[in-house]
PDB file of C-alpha atoms in Angstrom:
ATOM      1  CA  MET A  24      11.507 -10.927 -13.999  1.00 40.00           C
ATOM      2  CA  ASN A  25       9.693 -11.953 -17.222  1.00 43.00           C
ATOM      3  CA  GLU A  26      11.424 -11.023 -20.339  1.00 45.00           C
ATOM      4  CA  LYS A  27       9.575  -8.618 -22.704  1.00 46.00           C
ATOM      5  CA  THR A  28       8.732  -9.019 -26.239  1.00 43.00           C
ATOM      6  CA  ALA A  29       7.500  -6.822 -29.156  1.00 40.00           C
ATOM      7  CA  SER A  30       3.898  -7.367 -28.067  1.00 40.00           C
ATOM      8  CA  ASP A  31       4.684  -5.551 -24.797  1.00 46.00           C
ATOM      9  CA  ALA A  32       4.915  -2.271 -26.709  1.00 44.00           C
ATOM     10  CA  GLU A  33       1.546  -2.533 -28.335  1.00 45.00           C
ATOM     11  CA  PRO A  34      -0.390  -0.724 -25.524  1.00 45.00           C
ATOM     12  CA  GLN A  35       2.247   1.880 -25.466  1.00 52.00           C
ATOM     13  CA  GLY A  36       1.853   2.411 -29.285  1.00 53.00           C
ATOM     14  CA  LYS A  37      -1.897   3.172 -28.582  1.00 54.00           C
ATOM     15  CA  ASN A  38      -0.866   5.620 -25.867  1.00 52.00           C
ATOM     16  CA  MET A  39       1.567   7.427 -28.226  1.00 50.00           C
ATOM     17  CA  ARG A  40      -1.280   8.156 -30.597  1.00 54.00           C
ATOM     18  CA  ARG A  41      -3.146   9.885 -27.926  1.00 61.00           C
ATOM     19  CA  ARG A  42      -2.836  13.633 -27.405  1.00 71.00           C
ATOM     20  CA  LEU A  43      -0.001  13.856 -24.796  1.00 79.00           C
ATOM     21  CA  HIS A  44       1.866  16.492 -22.906  1.00 87.00           C
ATOM     22  CA  PRO A  45       5.428  16.743 -24.441  1.00 89.00           C
ATOM     23  CA  ASP A  46       7.079  15.548 -21.178  1.00 93.00           C
ATOM     24  CA  GLU A  47       4.703  12.577 -21.104  1.00 94.00           C
ATOM     25  CA  ARG A  48       5.443  11.623 -24.783  1.00 94.00           C
ATOM     26  CA  ARG A  49       9.047  11.990 -24.304  1.00 95.00           C
ATOM     27  CA  GLN A  50       8.977   9.689 -21.290  1.00 95.00           C
ATOM     28  CA  LEU A  51       6.910   7.096 -23.309  1.00 95.00           C
ATOM     29  CA  ILE A  52       9.552   7.205 -26.035  1.00 97.00           C
ATOM     30  CA  VAL A  53      12.366   6.559 -23.553  1.00 97.00           C
ATOM     31  CA  ASP A  54      10.384   3.741 -21.920  1.00 96.00           C
ATOM     32  CA  GLY A  55       9.779   2.145 -25.312  1.00 97.00           C
ATOM     33  CA  ALA A  56      13.425   2.638 -26.285  1.00 97.00           C
ATOM     34  CA  VAL A  57      14.609   0.915 -23.137  1.00 96.00           C
ATOM     35  CA  VAL A  58      12.592  -2.204 -24.083  1.00 96.00           C
ATOM     36  CA  PHE A  59      13.673  -1.995 -27.699  1.00 97.00           C
ATOM     37  CA  PHE A  60      17.285  -1.676 -27.300  1.00 96.00           C
ATOM     38  CA  ALA A  61      17.305  -4.416 -24.577  1.00 94.00           C
ATOM     39  CA  GLU A  62      15.663  -6.744 -27.117  1.00 94.00           C
ATOM     40  CA  VAL A  63      17.534  -5.850 -30.314  1.00 95.00           C
ATOM     41  CA  GLY A  64      20.742  -4.256 -29.154  1.00 92.00           C
ATOM     42  CA  LEU A  65      22.056  -0.790 -29.717  1.00 92.00           C
ATOM     43  CA  ASP A  66      22.268  -1.333 -33.410  1.00 92.00           C
ATOM     44  CA  GLY A  67      18.547  -1.236 -33.593  1.00 94.00           C
ATOM     45  CA  ASN A  68      17.400   1.623 -35.898  1.00 94.00           C
ATOM     46  CA  THR A  69      15.186   4.450 -34.829  1.00 96.00           C
ATOM     47  CA  ARG A  70      12.765   3.778 -37.775  1.00 96.00           C
ATOM     48  CA  ASP A  71      11.926   0.376 -36.355  1.00 97.00           C
ATOM     49  CA  LEU A  72      11.560   1.904 -32.846  1.00 97.00           C
ATOM     50  CA  ALA A  73       9.269   4.586 -34.126  1.00 96.00           C
ATOM     51  CA  LYS A  74       7.128   2.014 -35.896  1.00 96.00           C
ATOM     52  CA  ARG A  75       6.878  -0.080 -32.812  1.00 95.00           C
ATOM     53  CA  LEU A  76       5.848   3.046 -30.780  1.00 94.00           C
ATOM     54  CA  GLY A  77       3.144   3.970 -33.377  1.00 93.00           C
ATOM     55  CA  ILE A  78       4.730   7.352 -34.238  1.00 94.00           C
ATOM     56  CA  THR A  79       6.719   8.763 -37.060  1.00 94.00           C
ATOM     57  CA  GLN A  80      10.522   8.856 -37.027  1.00 95.00           C
ATOM     58  CA  SER A  81      10.406  12.600 -37.503  1.00 95.00           C
ATOM     59  CA  LEU A  82       8.235  12.955 -34.333  1.00 94.00           C
ATOM     60  CA  LEU A  83      10.865  10.977 -32.511  1.00 96.00           C
ATOM     61  CA  PHE A  84      13.540  13.308 -33.562  1.00 95.00           C
ATOM     62  CA  ASN A  85      11.474  16.265 -32.384  1.00 95.00           C
ATOM     63  CA  TYR A  86      12.337  15.024 -28.926  1.00 97.00           C
ATOM     64  CA  PHE A  87      15.835  13.780 -29.542  1.00 97.00           C
ATOM     65  CA  ALA A  88      18.376  15.422 -31.791  1.00 95.00           C
ATOM     66  CA  ASN A  89      19.756  11.966 -32.948  1.00 96.00           C
ATOM     67  CA  LYS A  90      20.015   8.390 -31.902  1.00 95.00           C
ATOM     68  CA  ASP A  91      22.972   9.092 -29.591  1.00 93.00           C
ATOM     69  CA  ALA A  92      20.829  11.559 -27.616  1.00 95.00           C
ATOM     70  CA  LEU A  93      18.140   8.920 -27.306  1.00 96.00           C
ATOM     71  CA  ILE A  94      20.536   6.295 -26.063  1.00 94.00           C
ATOM     72  CA  GLU A  95      21.863   8.821 -23.587  1.00 92.00           C
ATOM     73  CA  ALA A  96      18.374   9.285 -22.209  1.00 95.00           C
ATOM     74  CA  VAL A  97      18.043   5.447 -22.001  1.00 94.00           C
ATOM     75  CA  TYR A  98      21.477   5.298 -20.085  1.00 92.00           C
ATOM     76  CA  GLU A  99      20.347   7.933 -17.636  1.00 91.00           C
ATOM     77  CA  GLN A 100      16.978   6.056 -16.944  1.00 92.00           C
ATOM     78  CA  VAL A 101      18.345   2.508 -16.739  1.00 91.00           C
ATOM     79  CA  TYR A 102      21.625   3.289 -14.918  1.00 88.00           C
ATOM     80  CA  LEU A 103      22.243   6.736 -13.445  1.00 85.00           C
ATOM     81  CA  ASN A 104      18.802   7.684 -12.281  1.00 84.00           C
ATOM     82  CA  ARG A 105      18.340   4.423 -10.353  1.00 82.00           C
ATOM     83  CA  LEU A 106      21.494   4.549  -8.323  1.00 84.00           C
ATOM     84  CA  SER A 107      20.833   5.416  -4.673  1.00 88.00           C
ATOM     85  CA  PRO A 108      22.673   8.622  -3.649  1.00 88.00           C
ATOM     86  CA  ASP A 109      23.036   7.382  -0.120  1.00 92.00           C
ATOM     87  CA  TRP A 110      25.036   4.276  -0.916  1.00 93.00           C
ATOM     88  CA  PRO A 111      28.465   5.869  -0.654  1.00 92.00           C
ATOM     89  CA  HIS A 112      27.561   7.292   2.814  1.00 95.00           C
ATOM     90  CA  ARG A 113      26.095   4.004   4.047  1.00 95.00           C
ATOM     91  CA  LEU A 114      29.184   2.144   2.947  1.00 95.00           C
ATOM     92  CA  VAL A 115      31.524   4.149   5.097  1.00 96.00           C
ATOM     93  CA  ASP A 116      29.326   4.277   8.201  1.00 97.00           C
ATOM     94  CA  ARG A 117      31.613   2.618  10.749  1.00 95.00           C
ATOM     95  CA  ASP A 118      28.903   2.566  13.404  1.00 96.00           C
ATOM     96  CA  VAL A 119      27.550  -0.368  11.352  1.00 95.00           C
ATOM     97  CA  PRO A 120      29.659  -3.606  10.983  1.00 95.00           C
ATOM     98  CA  LEU A 121      31.299  -3.891   7.563  1.00 96.00           C
ATOM     99  CA  ARG A 122      29.603  -7.181   6.820  1.00 96.00           C
ATOM    100  CA  SER A 123      26.200  -5.584   7.311  1.00 96.00           C
ATOM    101  CA  ARG A 124      27.023  -2.565   5.169  1.00 96.00           C
ATOM    102  CA  LEU A 125      28.181  -4.856   2.328  1.00 96.00           C
ATOM    103  CA  LEU A 126      25.233  -7.128   2.472  1.00 96.00           C
ATOM    104  CA  ALA A 127      22.717  -4.195   2.570  1.00 96.00           C
ATOM    105  CA  PHE A 128      24.431  -2.602  -0.453  1.00 96.00           C
ATOM    106  CA  TYR A 129      24.422  -5.811  -2.501  1.00 95.00           C
ATOM    107  CA  ALA A 130      20.863  -6.590  -1.479  1.00 94.00           C
ATOM    108  CA  ASP A 131      19.805  -3.182  -2.940  1.00 94.00           C
ATOM    109  CA  TYR A 132      22.154  -3.342  -5.861  1.00 94.00           C
ATOM    110  CA  SER A 133      21.091  -6.775  -7.029  1.00 92.00           C
ATOM    111  CA  LYS A 134      17.500  -5.779  -7.031  1.00 90.00           C
ATOM    112  CA  LEU A 135      18.497  -2.965  -9.312  1.00 90.00           C
ATOM    113  CA  ILE A 136      20.543  -4.841 -11.804  1.00 91.00           C
ATOM    114  CA  PHE A 137      19.088  -8.347 -11.825  1.00 91.00           C
ATOM    115  CA  GLU A 138      16.600  -7.124 -14.546  1.00 91.00           C
ATOM    116  CA  TYR A 139      16.235  -7.920 -18.148  1.00 91.00           C
ATOM    117  CA  GLU A 140      16.635  -4.397 -19.470  1.00 92.00           C
ATOM    118  CA  TRP A 141      19.691  -3.620 -17.245  1.00 92.00           C
ATOM    119  CA  MET A 142      21.649  -6.741 -18.101  1.00 93.00           C
ATOM    120  CA  ARG A 143      20.755  -6.791 -21.748  1.00 92.00           C
ATOM    121  CA  ILE A 144      21.561  -3.118 -22.548  1.00 92.00           C
ATOM    122  CA  PHE A 145      24.771  -3.317 -20.486  1.00 90.00           C
ATOM    123  CA  MET A 146      25.919  -6.420 -22.361  1.00 90.00           C
ATOM    124  CA  PHE A 147      24.961  -4.921 -25.767  1.00 89.00           C
ATOM    125  CA  SER A 148      26.674  -1.654 -24.881  1.00 87.00           C
ATOM    126  CA  GLY A 149      29.907  -3.500 -23.953  1.00 84.00           C
ATOM    127  CA  LEU A 150      29.944  -5.519 -27.099  1.00 83.00           C
ATOM    128  CA  ALA A 151      29.484  -2.348 -29.224  1.00 79.00           C
ATOM    129  CA  GLY A 152      32.327  -0.566 -27.286  1.00 73.00           C
ATOM    130  CA  ALA A 153      29.948   2.161 -26.275  1.00 74.00           C
ATOM    131  CA  GLU A 154      31.054   4.980 -23.869  1.00 81.00           C
ATOM    132  CA  LEU A 155      28.081   4.095 -21.587  1.00 83.00           C
ATOM    133  CA  ASN A 156      29.773   1.091 -19.973  1.00 85.00           C
ATOM    134  CA  ARG A 157      33.029   2.761 -19.339  1.00 87.00           C
ATOM    135  CA  ARG A 158      31.283   5.857 -17.732  1.00 87.00           C
ATOM    136  CA  TYR A 159      29.124   3.533 -15.529  1.00 89.00           C
ATOM    137  CA  LEU A 160      32.154   1.390 -14.390  1.00 90.00           C
ATOM    138  CA  GLU A 161      34.199   4.535 -13.651  1.00 91.00           C
ATOM    139  CA  HIS A 162      31.389   5.812 -11.489  1.00 89.00           C
ATOM    140  CA  MET A 163      31.125   2.473  -9.658  1.00 91.00           C
ATOM    141  CA  HIS A 164      34.924   2.462  -9.164  1.00 93.00           C
ATOM    142  CA  LYS A 165      34.948   5.997  -7.705  1.00 93.00           C
ATOM    143  CA  MET A 166      31.692   6.011  -5.692  1.00 92.00           C
ATOM    144  CA  ILE A 167      31.581   2.399  -4.326  1.00 94.00           C
ATOM    145  CA  LEU A 168      34.787   0.316  -4.798  1.00 95.00           C
ATOM    146  CA  LEU A 169      37.393   2.929  -3.807  1.00 94.00           C
ATOM    147  CA  PRO A 170      35.694   3.730  -0.419  1.00 94.00           C
ATOM    148  CA  LEU A 171      35.310  -0.058   0.194  1.00 94.00           C
ATOM    149  CA  ILE A 172      39.023  -0.575  -0.136  1.00 94.00           C
ATOM    150  CA  ASP A 173      39.663   1.753   2.832  1.00 93.00           C
ATOM    151  CA  GLU A 174      36.758   0.249   4.842  1.00 95.00           C
ATOM    152  CA  ILE A 175      37.878  -3.311   4.360  1.00 94.00           C
ATOM    153  CA  GLY A 176      41.481  -2.256   5.320  1.00 91.00           C
ATOM    154  CA  ALA A 177      40.278  -0.632   8.426  1.00 92.00           C
ATOM    155  CA  ALA A 178      38.265  -3.635   9.513  1.00 93.00           C
ATOM    156  CA  SER A 179      40.840  -6.325   8.606  1.00 91.00           C
ATOM    157  CA  SER A 180      43.181  -7.812  11.144  1.00 86.00           C
ATOM    158  CA  ALA A 181      45.362  -9.214   8.310  1.00 82.00           C
ATOM    159  CA  ALA A 182      48.712  -7.904   7.188  1.00 81.00           C
ATOM    160  CA  ILE A 183      47.466  -7.637   3.618  1.00 83.00           C
ATOM    161  CA  THR A 184      44.535  -5.704   2.275  1.00 84.00           C
ATOM    162  CA  PRO A 185      42.562  -6.399  -0.824  1.00 91.00           C
ATOM    163  CA  SER A 186      43.483  -4.873  -4.203  1.00 93.00           C
ATOM    164  CA  MET A 187      41.114  -3.192  -6.576  1.00 94.00           C
ATOM    165  CA  GLU A 188      41.371  -6.394  -8.635  1.00 96.00           C
ATOM    166  CA  ASP A 189      40.143  -8.514  -5.630  1.00 95.00           C
ATOM    167  CA  LEU A 190      37.181  -6.212  -5.152  1.00 95.00           C
ATOM    168  CA  TRP A 191      36.156  -6.207  -8.861  1.00 96.00           C
ATOM    169  CA  ASN A 192      36.336 -10.083  -8.690  1.00 96.00           C
ATOM    170  CA  LEU A 193      33.864 -10.004  -5.840  1.00 96.00           C
ATOM    171  CA  HIS A 194      31.616  -7.530  -7.558  1.00 95.00           C
ATOM    172  CA  GLY A 195      31.818  -9.143 -10.926  1.00 94.00           C
ATOM    173  CA  GLY A 196      30.963 -12.522  -9.344  1.00 95.00           C
ATOM    174  CA  ILE A 197      27.742 -11.092  -7.866  1.00 94.00           C
ATOM    175  CA  VAL A 198      26.826  -9.429 -11.098  1.00 94.00           C
ATOM    176  CA  TYR A 199      27.407 -12.772 -12.972  1.00 93.00           C
ATOM    177  CA  ILE A 200      24.270 -14.181 -11.155  1.00 92.00           C
ATOM    178  CA  GLY A 201      22.187 -11.722 -13.283  1.00 90.00           C
ATOM    179  CA  ILE A 202      24.229 -12.463 -16.441  1.00 92.00           C
ATOM    180  CA  ARG A 203      23.504 -16.158 -16.102  1.00 91.00           C
ATOM    181  CA  GLN A 204      19.772 -15.411 -15.872  1.00 87.00           C
ATOM    182  CA  HIS A 205      19.239 -12.747 -18.546  1.00 88.00           C
ATOM    183  CA  ILE A 206      22.141 -13.376 -20.958  1.00 90.00           C
ATOM    184  CA  TYR A 207      22.884 -17.086 -20.852  1.00 90.00           C
ATOM    185  CA  ARG A 208      19.308 -18.059 -19.754  1.00 87.00           C
ATOM    186  CA  MET A 209      20.796 -20.535 -17.249  1.00 89.00           C
ATOM    187  CA  PRO A 210      19.358 -21.573 -13.919  1.00 85.00           C
ATOM    188  CA  CYS A 211      20.058 -19.081 -11.030  1.00 82.00           C
ATOM    189  CA  PRO A 212      19.460 -19.265  -7.304  1.00 81.00           C
ATOM    190  CA  ASP A 213      15.983 -18.812  -6.316  1.00 77.00           C
ATOM    191  CA  GLU A 214      17.223 -16.567  -3.484  1.00 82.00           C
ATOM    192  CA  PRO A 215      20.279 -14.728  -4.903  1.00 91.00           C
ATOM    193  CA  ILE A 216      20.711 -12.982  -1.544  1.00 92.00           C
ATOM    194  CA  GLN A 217      22.114 -16.256  -0.012  1.00 92.00           C
ATOM    195  CA  ALA A 218      24.553 -16.637  -2.805  1.00 93.00           C
ATOM    196  CA  ILE A 219      25.596 -13.039  -2.345  1.00 95.00           C
ATOM    197  CA  GLU A 220      25.954 -13.564   1.415  1.00 95.00           C
ATOM    198  CA  ASN A 221      28.229 -16.550   0.884  1.00 94.00           C
ATOM    199  CA  ALA A 222      30.399 -14.589  -1.558  1.00 95.00           C
ATOM    200  CA  VAL A 223      30.720 -11.651   0.796  1.00 96.00           C
ATOM    201  CA  ASP A 224      31.623 -13.882   3.694  1.00 96.00           C
ATOM    202  CA  ARG A 225      34.261 -15.781   1.740  1.00 96.00           C
ATOM    203  CA  PHE A 226      35.807 -12.472   0.664  1.00 96.00           C
ATOM    204  CA  LEU A 227      35.864 -10.902   4.091  1.00 95.00           C
ATOM    205  CA  LYS A 228      37.222 -14.028   5.669  1.00 94.00           C
ATOM    206  CA  ALA A 229      40.110 -14.091   3.221  1.00 93.00           C
ATOM    207  CA  PHE A 230      41.205 -10.704   4.710  1.00 93.00           C
ATOM    208  CA  GLU A 231      40.339 -11.559   8.267  1.00 93.00           C
ATOM    209  CA  VAL A 232      37.416  -9.352   8.657  1.00 93.00           C
ATOM    210  CA  ASP A 233      34.821 -10.312  11.263  1.00 90.00           C
ATOM    211  CA  VAL A 234      31.802 -12.056   9.657  1.00 92.00           C
ATOM    212  CA  SER A 235      29.983 -13.004  12.763  1.00 83.00           C
ATOM    213  CA  THR A 236      26.179 -12.429  12.676  1.00 65.00           C
ATOM    214  CA  ASP A 237      25.431  -9.038  13.896  1.00 52.00           C
TER     215      ASP A 237
END
């Protein structure tokens, strides 16, 4: 995905000066805030954001009580609203081989997170010690990783089962592909899905889970 710059907000600034329905204007503010905070970090001030959007700071605060409320809206748009509600159900569907379930999940998940805004805001949020990261990671722990522990244990023929730390290592390694691209600006696989498949297979083999092609 191409990285965005301040110039990308110019057409939106023109849109903001048009007469808009309040819901449409609010959405344009959130869209602009996503790009803005991804570029400058969560320390970016609302005065600069309003200037970029072509509106007054007071108008911005007509829609959001304060900066924290705006950042909450950014968090909901970039993280919560884009998570698929059927992932937890698909991950525990034992009519489908575990390898297929994991690969399907990470194929979807990587498309979601291997994006400039997602990675940049997540990293800025973590560095700032913001509550957003903790909430998001707790959500992933509860809805995705905890069920997977049970599923891997059920599919394994080994005497040992993975710990939560093992599973976070797998998950973090996959996320790191996107970090290399959008944070460190380093070369990444042209086809991330192949790297993801290799990582999943290595993990499942370590716990003696069948990885034969379905």
